[in-house]
PDB file of C-alpha atoms in Angstrom:
ATOM      1  CA  MET A   1      -0.017   0.101  -0.101  1.00 89.00           C
ATOM      2  CA  THR A   2       1.038   3.470  -1.004  1.00 94.00           C
ATOM      3  CA  VAL A   3       1.497   6.336   1.346  1.00 95.00           C
ATOM      4  CA  GLU A   4      -1.433   8.275  -0.925  1.00 96.00           C
ATOM      5  CA  GLU A   5      -3.383   5.316  -0.648  1.00 96.00           C
ATOM      6  CA  ILE A   6      -2.721   4.863   3.148  1.00 96.00           C
ATOM      7  CA  LEU A   7      -3.572   8.763   3.490  1.00 96.00           C
ATOM      8  CA  LEU A   8      -6.959   8.147   1.686  1.00 97.00           C
ATOM      9  CA  HIS A   9      -7.959   5.239   3.929  1.00 95.00           C
ATOM     10  CA  LEU A  10      -7.281   6.996   7.124  1.00 94.00           C
ATOM     11  CA  LYS A  11      -9.256  10.086   5.646  1.00 93.00           C
ATOM     12  CA  LEU A  12     -12.044   7.390   4.522  1.00 95.00           C
ATOM     13  CA  GLU A  13     -12.174   5.000   7.285  1.00 93.00           C
ATOM     14  CA  GLY A  14     -10.517   6.642  10.144  1.00 90.00           C
ATOM     15  CA  TRP A  15      -8.060   3.669  10.424  1.00 91.00           C
ATOM     16  CA  CYS A  16      -5.619   1.650   8.221  1.00 93.00           C
ATOM     17  CA  VAL A  17      -3.637  -1.789   8.204  1.00 92.00           C
ATOM     18  CA  ILE A  18      -0.010  -1.266   7.400  1.00 94.00           C
ATOM     19  CA  ASP A  19       1.372  -4.706   6.447  1.00 92.00           C
ATOM     20  CA  GLY A  20       5.244  -5.824   7.246  1.00 93.00           C
ATOM     21  CA  VAL A  21       6.145  -3.068   9.233  1.00 95.00           C
ATOM     22  CA  ILE A  22       7.882  -5.369  11.469  1.00 96.00           C
ATOM     23  CA  PRO A  23       9.430  -7.978   9.262  1.00 96.00           C
ATOM     24  CA  PRO A  24       7.774 -11.360   9.723  1.00 94.00           C
ATOM     25  CA  ASP A  25      10.658 -13.090  10.808  1.00 96.00           C
ATOM     26  CA  LYS A  26      11.118 -10.710  14.011  1.00 96.00           C
ATOM     27  CA  VAL A  27       7.445 -11.068  15.443  1.00 96.00           C
ATOM     28  CA  ASN A  28       7.981 -13.511  17.409  1.00 96.00           C
ATOM     29  CA  ALA A  29      11.070 -12.608  19.233  1.00 97.00           C
ATOM     30  CA  ILE A  30       9.536  -8.948  19.665  1.00 97.00           C
ATOM     31  CA  ARG A  31       6.181 -10.463  20.649  1.00 95.00           C
ATOM     32  CA  GLU A  32       7.856 -12.955  23.279  1.00 96.00           C
ATOM     33  CA  SER A  33       9.934  -9.462  24.449  1.00 96.00           C
ATOM     34  CA  VAL A  34       6.839  -7.699  24.897  1.00 95.00           C
ATOM     35  CA  GLU A  35       5.092 -10.250  26.802  1.00 92.00           C
ATOM     36  CA  ALA A  36       8.434 -10.980  29.221  1.00 94.00           C
ATOM     37  CA  THR A  37       8.168  -7.201  29.824  1.00 94.00           C
ATOM     38  CA  VAL A  38       4.631  -7.233  30.491  1.00 91.00           C
ATOM     39  CA  ALA A  39       5.030  -9.992  32.936  1.00 88.00           C
ATOM     40  CA  ALA A  40       7.570  -8.436  34.651  1.00 89.00           C
ATOM     41  CA  ASP A  41       6.163  -4.989  35.068  1.00 80.00           C
ATOM     42  CA  SER A  42       2.474  -5.476  34.437  1.00 70.00           C
ATOM     43  CA  GLN A  43       0.252  -2.421  35.719  1.00 67.00           C
ATOM     44  CA  GLN A  44      -3.493  -2.362  36.277  1.00 56.00           C
ATOM     45  CA  LEU A  45      -5.452  -0.204  33.217  1.00 56.00           C
ATOM     46  CA  GLY A  46      -8.290   1.918  34.384  1.00 52.00           C
ATOM     47  CA  ASP A  47     -11.379  -0.098  35.018  1.00 49.00           C
ATOM     48  CA  ASN A  48     -10.076  -3.046  33.646  1.00 47.00           C
ATOM     49  CA  VAL A  49     -10.041  -6.070  35.723  1.00 49.00           C
ATOM     50  CA  GLY A  50      -7.905  -9.681  35.261  1.00 63.00           C
ATOM     51  CA  GLY A  51      -7.329 -10.960  32.084  1.00 74.00           C
ATOM     52  CA  VAL A  52      -5.109  -7.858  30.931  1.00 80.00           C
ATOM     53  CA  GLY A  53      -1.486  -7.200  31.499  1.00 83.00           C
ATOM     54  CA  SER A  54      -0.177  -3.743  30.541  1.00 86.00           C
ATOM     55  CA  THR A  55       3.183  -1.817  30.647  1.00 90.00           C
ATOM     56  CA  ARG A  56       2.907   2.269  30.224  1.00 89.00           C
ATOM     57  CA  GLY A  57       5.990   3.732  28.900  1.00 91.00           C
ATOM     58  CA  LEU A  58       7.138   0.502  27.398  1.00 93.00           C
ATOM     59  CA  ILE A  59       9.850   1.947  25.293  1.00 93.00           C
ATOM     60  CA  ALA A  60      11.549   3.056  28.488  1.00 93.00           C
ATOM     61  CA  VAL A  61      12.010  -0.906  29.290  1.00 93.00           C
ATOM     62  CA  ASP A  62      11.850  -2.601  26.274  1.00 95.00           C
ATOM     63  CA  GLN A  63      13.325  -1.272  22.923  1.00 95.00           C
ATOM     64  CA  SER A  64      13.012  -4.266  20.580  1.00 96.00           C
ATOM     65  CA  PHE A  65      10.399  -2.768  18.417  1.00 94.00           C
ATOM     66  CA  ALA A  66      11.848   0.566  18.513  1.00 94.00           C
ATOM     67  CA  PRO A  67      13.601   0.224  15.372  1.00 93.00           C
ATOM     68  CA  TYR A  68       9.892   0.264  13.490  1.00 95.00           C
ATOM     69  CA  LEU A  69       8.663   3.347  14.921  1.00 92.00           C
ATOM     70  CA  ALA A  70      10.486   5.109  12.440  1.00 90.00           C
ATOM     71  CA  ASP A  71       9.050   2.907   9.393  1.00 93.00           C
ATOM     72  CA  GLU A  72       9.721   5.109   6.243  1.00 94.00           C
ATOM     73  CA  ARG A  73       5.753   4.654   5.804  1.00 94.00           C
ATOM     74  CA  ILE A  74       4.501   5.608   9.180  1.00 94.00           C
ATOM     75  CA  MET A  75       6.357   8.620   9.144  1.00 94.00           C
ATOM     76  CA  ALA A  76       5.525   9.813   6.069  1.00 96.00           C
ATOM     77  CA  VAL A  77       2.111   9.292   6.523  1.00 96.00           C
ATOM     78  CA  THR A  78       2.459  11.319  10.366  1.00 95.00           C
ATOM     79  CA  GLU A  79       4.559  14.144   8.494  1.00 96.00           C
ATOM     80  CA  ALA A  80       1.651  14.138   5.988  1.00 96.00           C
ATOM     81  CA  LEU A  81      -0.488  14.741   8.595  1.00 95.00           C
ATOM     82  CA  PHE A  82       1.601  16.778  11.033  1.00 94.00           C
ATOM     83  CA  GLY A  83       4.320  18.069   9.275  1.00 94.00           C
ATOM     84  CA  PRO A  84       7.861  17.453  10.018  1.00 91.00           C
ATOM     85  CA  HIS A  85       8.398  17.962  13.595  1.00 91.00           C
ATOM     86  CA  VAL A  86       5.981  14.562  14.871  1.00 89.00           C
ATOM     87  CA  ARG A  87       6.368  13.112  18.144  1.00 88.00           C
ATOM     88  CA  VAL A  88       5.592   9.690  19.665  1.00 88.00           C
ATOM     89  CA  SER A  89       3.979  10.780  22.832  1.00 85.00           C
ATOM     90  CA  PHE A  90       3.628   7.589  24.591  1.00 87.00           C
ATOM     91  CA  THR A  91       4.209   3.461  24.130  1.00 91.00           C
ATOM     92  CA  THR A  92       2.035   1.124  25.939  1.00 90.00           C
ATOM     93  CA  ALA A  93       1.832  -2.759  25.557  1.00 91.00           C
ATOM     94  CA  ILE A  94      -1.390  -4.194  26.727  1.00 87.00           C
ATOM     95  CA  ILE A  95      -1.852  -7.768  26.250  1.00 85.00           C
ATOM     96  CA  ASN A  96      -5.732  -9.596  26.181  1.00 80.00           C
ATOM     97  CA  ASN A  97      -4.837 -12.868  27.857  1.00 77.00           C
ATOM     98  CA  SER A  98      -6.814 -15.737  26.905  1.00 74.00           C
ATOM     99  CA  GLY A  99     -10.525 -15.995  28.219  1.00 74.00           C
ATOM    100  CA  ASN A 100     -10.264 -12.147  28.979  1.00 74.00           C
ATOM    101  CA  GLU A 101     -13.949 -10.664  28.475  1.00 74.00           C
ATOM    102  CA  ARG A 102     -14.311  -8.099  25.425  1.00 72.00           C
ATOM    103  CA  GLY A 103     -14.049  -4.660  26.718  1.00 73.00           C
ATOM    104  CA  GLY A 104     -16.740  -1.813  26.348  1.00 76.00           C
ATOM    105  CA  TRP A 105     -16.170   0.312  23.309  1.00 81.00           C
ATOM    106  CA  HIS A 106     -14.057   3.578  24.051  1.00 80.00           C
ATOM    107  CA  ALA A 107     -12.068   6.298  22.449  1.00 82.00           C
ATOM    108  CA  ASP A 108      -8.316   6.759  23.443  1.00 81.00           C
ATOM    109  CA  TRP A 109      -6.617  10.082  24.135  1.00 80.00           C
ATOM    110  CA  PRO A 110      -7.657  12.949  23.554  1.00 85.00           C
ATOM    111  CA  PHE A 111     -10.946  12.217  22.963  1.00 86.00           C
ATOM    112  CA  ASN A 112     -12.030  10.003  25.817  1.00 84.00           C
ATOM    113  CA  GLN A 113     -14.226  12.226  28.065  1.00 84.00           C
ATOM    114  CA  ARG A 114     -13.810  10.113  30.854  1.00 84.00           C
ATOM    115  CA  ASN A 115      -9.893  10.847  31.294  1.00 82.00           C
ATOM    116  CA  ALA A 116      -8.811  14.239  32.705  1.00 84.00           C
ATOM    117  CA  GLY A 117      -6.701  15.187  30.001  1.00 84.00           C
ATOM    118  CA  HIS A 118      -9.074  15.041  27.125  1.00 88.00           C
ATOM    119  CA  ILE A 119     -10.122  17.586  24.402  1.00 89.00           C
ATOM    120  CA  PRO A 120     -13.506  18.382  25.112  1.00 89.00           C
ATOM    121  CA  ALA A 121     -16.290  17.655  22.489  1.00 87.00           C
ATOM    122  CA  PRO A 122     -17.371  19.035  20.032  1.00 90.00           C
ATOM    123  CA  TYR A 123     -13.857  18.370  18.025  1.00 87.00           C
ATOM    124  CA  ALA A 124     -12.390  20.297  15.523  1.00 85.00           C
ATOM    125  CA  ASP A 125     -12.306  19.328  12.024  1.00 86.00           C
ATOM    126  CA  ALA A 126      -8.508  18.586  12.139  1.00 85.00           C
ATOM    127  CA  VAL A 127      -6.152  15.633  12.503  1.00 87.00           C
ATOM    128  CA  ILE A 128      -4.730  16.074  15.786  1.00 86.00           C
ATOM    129  CA  HIS A 129      -3.868  12.597  17.286  1.00 87.00           C
ATOM    130  CA  LEU A 130      -2.867   9.559  15.570  1.00 90.00           C
ATOM    131  CA  THR A 131      -2.683   5.948  17.775  1.00 90.00           C
ATOM    132  CA  THR A 132      -1.126   2.817  15.973  1.00 91.00           C
ATOM    133  CA  LEU A 133      -1.630  -0.730  17.327  1.00 90.00           C
ATOM    134  CA  TRP A 134       0.841  -2.802  16.360  1.00 90.00           C
ATOM    135  CA  MET A 135      -0.527  -6.713  16.560  1.00 87.00           C
ATOM    136  CA  LEU A 136       2.010  -9.010  17.407  1.00 90.00           C
ATOM    137  CA  SER A 137      -0.204 -12.066  17.398  1.00 86.00           C
ATOM    138  CA  SER A 138      -3.251 -13.183  15.162  1.00 79.00           C
ATOM    139  CA  PHE A 139      -6.261 -11.199  15.238  1.00 75.00           C
ATOM    140  CA  SER A 140      -9.337 -12.826  14.022  1.00 72.00           C
ATOM    141  CA  PRO A 141     -13.198 -12.654  15.021  1.00 71.00           C
ATOM    142  CA  GLU A 142     -12.311 -16.046  16.767  1.00 69.00           C
ATOM    143  CA  THR A 143      -9.403 -14.464  18.806  1.00 66.00           C
ATOM    144  CA  GLY A 144     -11.223 -11.576  19.556  1.00 66.00           C
ATOM    145  CA  GLY A 145      -9.421  -8.799  17.126  1.00 69.00           C
ATOM    146  CA  THR A 146      -9.546  -4.917  18.040  1.00 75.00           C
ATOM    147  CA  LEU A 147     -12.734  -3.202  17.294  1.00 75.00           C
ATOM    148  CA  VAL A 148     -12.400  -0.020  14.898  1.00 78.00           C
TER     149      VAL A 148
END
């Protein structure tokens, strides 16, 4: 998928899958590293109870995925949306363990009105935030993939 196609998909759908950012032969090692980090440093996420492991500030304790944050397609998209001075504001690992019930619908920062640091609705017609999900395990309807 070209950068132009990614940008169009984002504009029309609000989301896009960019395949192959992490080379397939590196995914298992990165997943294992993130799983070990979360197991050693799991933190409670908001209202979630059990079945979810997380580590906020992941990049401070696990850099296994760091080289891929600057993938040239991701950088081209972020620069097209925000200009040349983009910033990764936070990295969080979230692991939904087997048997965990699906959480409710929610918005991420800055749109979640229950978070103290939110932007009040109604929102300006402007791109102000971009979230990336790094799918390190198989997602499908059967395994409980992320809803968008």
